[in-house]
């Protein structure tokens, strides 16, 4: 399970870059509220990038790899849908992206539920 590690590390790097862009490049260009929304996206991206790395580390334990893989997939989908839609909202003001955000949040929750299930799975 190297893919979640690579994706997690790359998405963490991108979160740091996005955070720097938000702090320096967007200040004064967008409203304070938009900066808060952008920072929320950056934070959730970092949390779930770290979760992808965690999934890789946990795959070495006697946990259900299928459930870990599902968790990783849902974390990735959450990053794309939740964080991606918030980035689109702030950077383009395209309002149709707003209804996508909760779908990403659900993906995050399902990912964590899969991780709980993987940890509780008895072989």
PDB file of C-alpha atoms in Angstrom:
ATOM      1  CA  UNK A   1       0.000   0.000   0.000  1.00  0.00           C
ATOM      2  CA  UNK A   2       2.454   2.661  -1.159  1.00  0.00           C
ATOM      3  CA  UNK A   3      -0.075   4.720  -3.112  1.00  0.00           C
ATOM      4  CA  UNK A   4      -1.705   6.289  -0.021  1.00  0.00           C
ATOM      5  CA  UNK A   5       1.757   7.220   1.283  1.00  0.00           C
ATOM      6  CA  UNK A   6       2.756   8.911  -1.969  1.00  0.00           C
ATOM      7  CA  UNK A   7      -0.612  10.654  -2.302  1.00  0.00           C
ATOM      8  CA  UNK A   8      -0.619  11.687   1.347  1.00  0.00           C
ATOM      9  CA  UNK A   9       2.865  13.163   1.179  1.00  0.00           C
ATOM     10  CA  UNK A  10       2.116  14.975  -2.094  1.00  0.00           C
ATOM     11  CA  UNK A  11      -1.194  16.332  -0.799  1.00  0.00           C
ATOM     12  CA  UNK A  12       0.485  17.479   2.431  1.00  0.00           C
ATOM     13  CA  UNK A  13       3.077  19.322   0.360  1.00  0.00           C
ATOM     14  CA  UNK A  14       0.302  20.924  -1.681  1.00  0.00           C
ATOM     15  CA  UNK A  15      -1.510  21.901   1.534  1.00  0.00           C
ATOM     16  CA  UNK A  16       1.587  23.730   2.763  1.00  0.00           C
ATOM     17  CA  UNK A  17       1.915  25.458  -0.603  1.00  0.00           C
ATOM     18  CA  UNK A  18      -1.787  26.370  -0.640  1.00  0.00           C
ATOM     19  CA  UNK A  19      -1.515  27.701   2.910  1.00  0.00           C
ATOM     20  CA  UNK A  20       1.385  29.932   1.936  1.00  0.00           C
ATOM     21  CA  UNK A  21      -0.494  31.104  -1.149  1.00  0.00           C
ATOM     22  CA  UNK A  22      -3.559  31.878   0.940  1.00  0.00           C
ATOM     23  CA  UNK A  23      -1.585  33.746   3.584  1.00  0.00           C
ATOM     24  CA  UNK A  24       0.498  35.783   1.161  1.00  0.00           C
ATOM     25  CA  UNK A  25      -1.118  35.723  -2.268  1.00  0.00           C
ATOM     26  CA  UNK A  26      -4.781  36.053  -1.388  1.00  0.00           C
ATOM     27  CA  UNK A  27      -4.573  38.577   1.437  1.00  0.00           C
ATOM     28  CA  UNK A  28      -6.163  41.749   0.138  1.00  0.00           C
ATOM     29  CA  UNK A  29      -7.386  40.007  -3.019  1.00  0.00           C
ATOM     30  CA  UNK A  30     -10.355  38.256  -1.398  1.00  0.00           C
ATOM     31  CA  UNK A  31     -12.562  38.958   1.611  1.00  0.00           C
ATOM     32  CA  UNK A  32     -11.635  37.885   5.134  1.00  0.00           C
ATOM     33  CA  UNK A  33     -14.476  35.348   4.990  1.00  0.00           C
ATOM     34  CA  UNK A  34     -13.026  33.879   1.784  1.00  0.00           C
ATOM     35  CA  UNK A  35      -9.620  33.637   3.470  1.00  0.00           C
ATOM     36  CA  UNK A  36     -11.250  31.711   6.332  1.00  0.00           C
ATOM     37  CA  UNK A  37     -12.906  29.331   3.865  1.00  0.00           C
ATOM     38  CA  UNK A  38      -9.600  28.848   2.037  1.00  0.00           C
ATOM     39  CA  UNK A  39      -7.842  28.133   5.353  1.00  0.00           C
ATOM     40  CA  UNK A  40     -10.536  25.578   6.225  1.00  0.00           C
ATOM     41  CA  UNK A  41      -9.798  23.790   2.951  1.00  0.00           C
ATOM     42  CA  UNK A  42      -6.055  23.865   3.651  1.00  0.00           C
ATOM     43  CA  UNK A  43      -6.546  22.503   7.178  1.00  0.00           C
ATOM     44  CA  UNK A  44      -8.821  19.660   6.116  1.00  0.00           C
ATOM     45  CA  UNK A  45      -6.493  18.810   3.255  1.00  0.00           C
ATOM     46  CA  UNK A  46      -3.568  18.541   5.673  1.00  0.00           C
ATOM     47  CA  UNK A  47      -5.524  16.478   8.212  1.00  0.00           C
ATOM     48  CA  UNK A  48      -6.559  13.991   5.578  1.00  0.00           C
ATOM     49  CA  UNK A  49      -3.204  13.924   3.820  1.00  0.00           C
ATOM     50  CA  UNK A  50      -1.790  12.833   7.177  1.00  0.00           C
ATOM     51  CA  UNK A  51      -4.612  10.283   7.421  1.00  0.00           C
ATOM     52  CA  UNK A  52      -3.478   8.819   4.082  1.00  0.00           C
ATOM     53  CA  UNK A  53       0.039   8.446   5.481  1.00  0.00           C
ATOM     54  CA  UNK A  54      -1.450   6.867   8.614  1.00  0.00           C
ATOM     55  CA  UNK A  55      -3.342   4.328   6.506  1.00  0.00           C
ATOM     56  CA  UNK A  56      -0.050   3.275   4.931  1.00  0.00           C
ATOM     57  CA  UNK A  57       1.606   2.863   8.313  1.00  0.00           C
ATOM     58  CA  UNK A  58      -1.347   0.893   9.642  1.00  0.00           C
ATOM     59  CA  UNK A  59      -1.245  -1.478   6.670  1.00  0.00           C
ATOM     60  CA  UNK A  60       1.823  -3.077   8.291  1.00  0.00           C
ATOM     61  CA  UNK A  61      -0.279  -4.132  11.275  1.00  0.00           C
ATOM     62  CA  UNK A  62      -2.724  -7.013  11.320  1.00  0.00           C
ATOM     63  CA  UNK A  63      -5.581  -4.817  10.105  1.00  0.00           C
ATOM     64  CA  UNK A  64      -7.984  -5.452   7.278  1.00  0.00           C
ATOM     65  CA  UNK A  65      -6.215  -4.105   4.186  1.00  0.00           C
ATOM     66  CA  UNK A  66      -9.414  -3.919   2.163  1.00  0.00           C
ATOM     67  CA  UNK A  67     -11.003  -1.606   4.732  1.00  0.00           C
ATOM     68  CA  UNK A  68      -7.796   0.432   4.927  1.00  0.00           C
ATOM     69  CA  UNK A  69      -7.855   0.793   1.155  1.00  0.00           C
ATOM     70  CA  UNK A  70     -11.473   1.950   1.299  1.00  0.00           C
ATOM     71  CA  UNK A  71     -10.575   4.449   4.013  1.00  0.00           C
ATOM     72  CA  UNK A  72      -7.777   5.821   1.846  1.00  0.00           C
ATOM     73  CA  UNK A  73     -10.109   6.105  -1.136  1.00  0.00           C
ATOM     74  CA  UNK A  74     -12.704   8.000   0.861  1.00  0.00           C
ATOM     75  CA  UNK A  75     -10.063  10.319   2.340  1.00  0.00           C
ATOM     76  CA  UNK A  76      -8.837  11.096  -1.178  1.00  0.00           C
ATOM     77  CA  UNK A  77     -12.386  11.642  -2.452  1.00  0.00           C
ATOM     78  CA  UNK A  78     -13.050  13.928   0.510  1.00  0.00           C
ATOM     79  CA  UNK A  79      -9.973  16.007  -0.235  1.00  0.00           C
ATOM     80  CA  UNK A  80     -10.979  16.352  -3.873  1.00  0.00           C
ATOM     81  CA  UNK A  81     -14.648  17.127  -3.196  1.00  0.00           C
ATOM     82  CA  UNK A  82     -14.539  19.063   0.086  1.00  0.00           C
ATOM     83  CA  UNK A  83     -11.269  20.941  -0.228  1.00  0.00           C
ATOM     84  CA  UNK A  84     -11.425  21.198  -4.002  1.00  0.00           C
ATOM     85  CA  UNK A  85     -14.900  22.739  -3.961  1.00  0.00           C
ATOM     86  CA  UNK A  86     -13.847  25.272  -1.323  1.00  0.00           C
ATOM     87  CA  UNK A  87     -10.776  26.222  -3.346  1.00  0.00           C
ATOM     88  CA  UNK A  88     -12.977  26.663  -6.426  1.00  0.00           C
ATOM     89  CA  UNK A  89     -15.458  28.791  -4.472  1.00  0.00           C
ATOM     90  CA  UNK A  90     -12.768  31.133  -3.160  1.00  0.00           C
ATOM     91  CA  UNK A  91     -10.656  31.390  -6.292  1.00  0.00           C
ATOM     92  CA  UNK A  92     -13.399  31.598  -8.914  1.00  0.00           C
ATOM     93  CA  UNK A  93     -16.605  32.445  -7.017  1.00  0.00           C
ATOM     94  CA  UNK A  94     -18.343  29.696  -9.010  1.00  0.00           C
ATOM     95  CA  UNK A  95     -21.297  29.059  -6.718  1.00  0.00           C
ATOM     96  CA  UNK A  96     -22.296  25.654  -8.098  1.00  0.00           C
ATOM     97  CA  UNK A  97     -19.249  24.220  -6.315  1.00  0.00           C
ATOM     98  CA  UNK A  98     -20.859  24.909  -2.923  1.00  0.00           C
ATOM     99  CA  UNK A  99     -23.275  21.952  -2.922  1.00  0.00           C
ATOM    100  CA  UNK A 100     -20.333  19.598  -3.604  1.00  0.00           C
ATOM    101  CA  UNK A 101     -18.640  20.485  -0.306  1.00  0.00           C
ATOM    102  CA  UNK A 102     -20.947  18.399   1.946  1.00  0.00           C
ATOM    103  CA  UNK A 103     -20.376  15.342  -0.256  1.00  0.00           C
ATOM    104  CA  UNK A 104     -16.684  15.650   0.514  1.00  0.00           C
ATOM    105  CA  UNK A 105     -17.477  15.934   4.209  1.00  0.00           C
ATOM    106  CA  UNK A 106     -19.471  12.709   4.013  1.00  0.00           C
ATOM    107  CA  UNK A 107     -16.498  11.051   2.299  1.00  0.00           C
ATOM    108  CA  UNK A 108     -14.265  12.128   5.193  1.00  0.00           C
ATOM    109  CA  UNK A 109     -16.710  10.624   7.695  1.00  0.00           C
ATOM    110  CA  UNK A 110     -16.990   7.367   5.751  1.00  0.00           C
ATOM    111  CA  UNK A 111     -13.197   7.189   5.525  1.00  0.00           C
ATOM    112  CA  UNK A 112     -12.871   7.507   9.280  1.00  0.00           C
ATOM    113  CA  UNK A 113     -15.635   4.916   9.772  1.00  0.00           C
ATOM    114  CA  UNK A 114     -13.693   2.533   7.494  1.00  0.00           C
ATOM    115  CA  UNK A 115     -10.590   3.130   9.606  1.00  0.00           C
ATOM    116  CA  UNK A 116     -12.574   2.360  12.761  1.00  0.00           C
ATOM    117  CA  UNK A 117     -13.865  -0.821  11.123  1.00  0.00           C
ATOM    118  CA  UNK A 118     -10.376  -1.814  10.009  1.00  0.00           C
ATOM    119  CA  UNK A 119      -9.055  -1.348  13.532  1.00  0.00           C
ATOM    120  CA  UNK A 120     -11.867  -3.418  15.000  1.00  0.00           C
ATOM    121  CA  UNK A 121     -11.742  -6.151  12.375  1.00  0.00           C
ATOM    122  CA  UNK A 122     -10.818  -9.552  13.722  1.00  0.00           C
ATOM    123  CA  UNK A 123      -9.291 -12.039  11.300  1.00  0.00           C
TER     124      UNK A 123
END
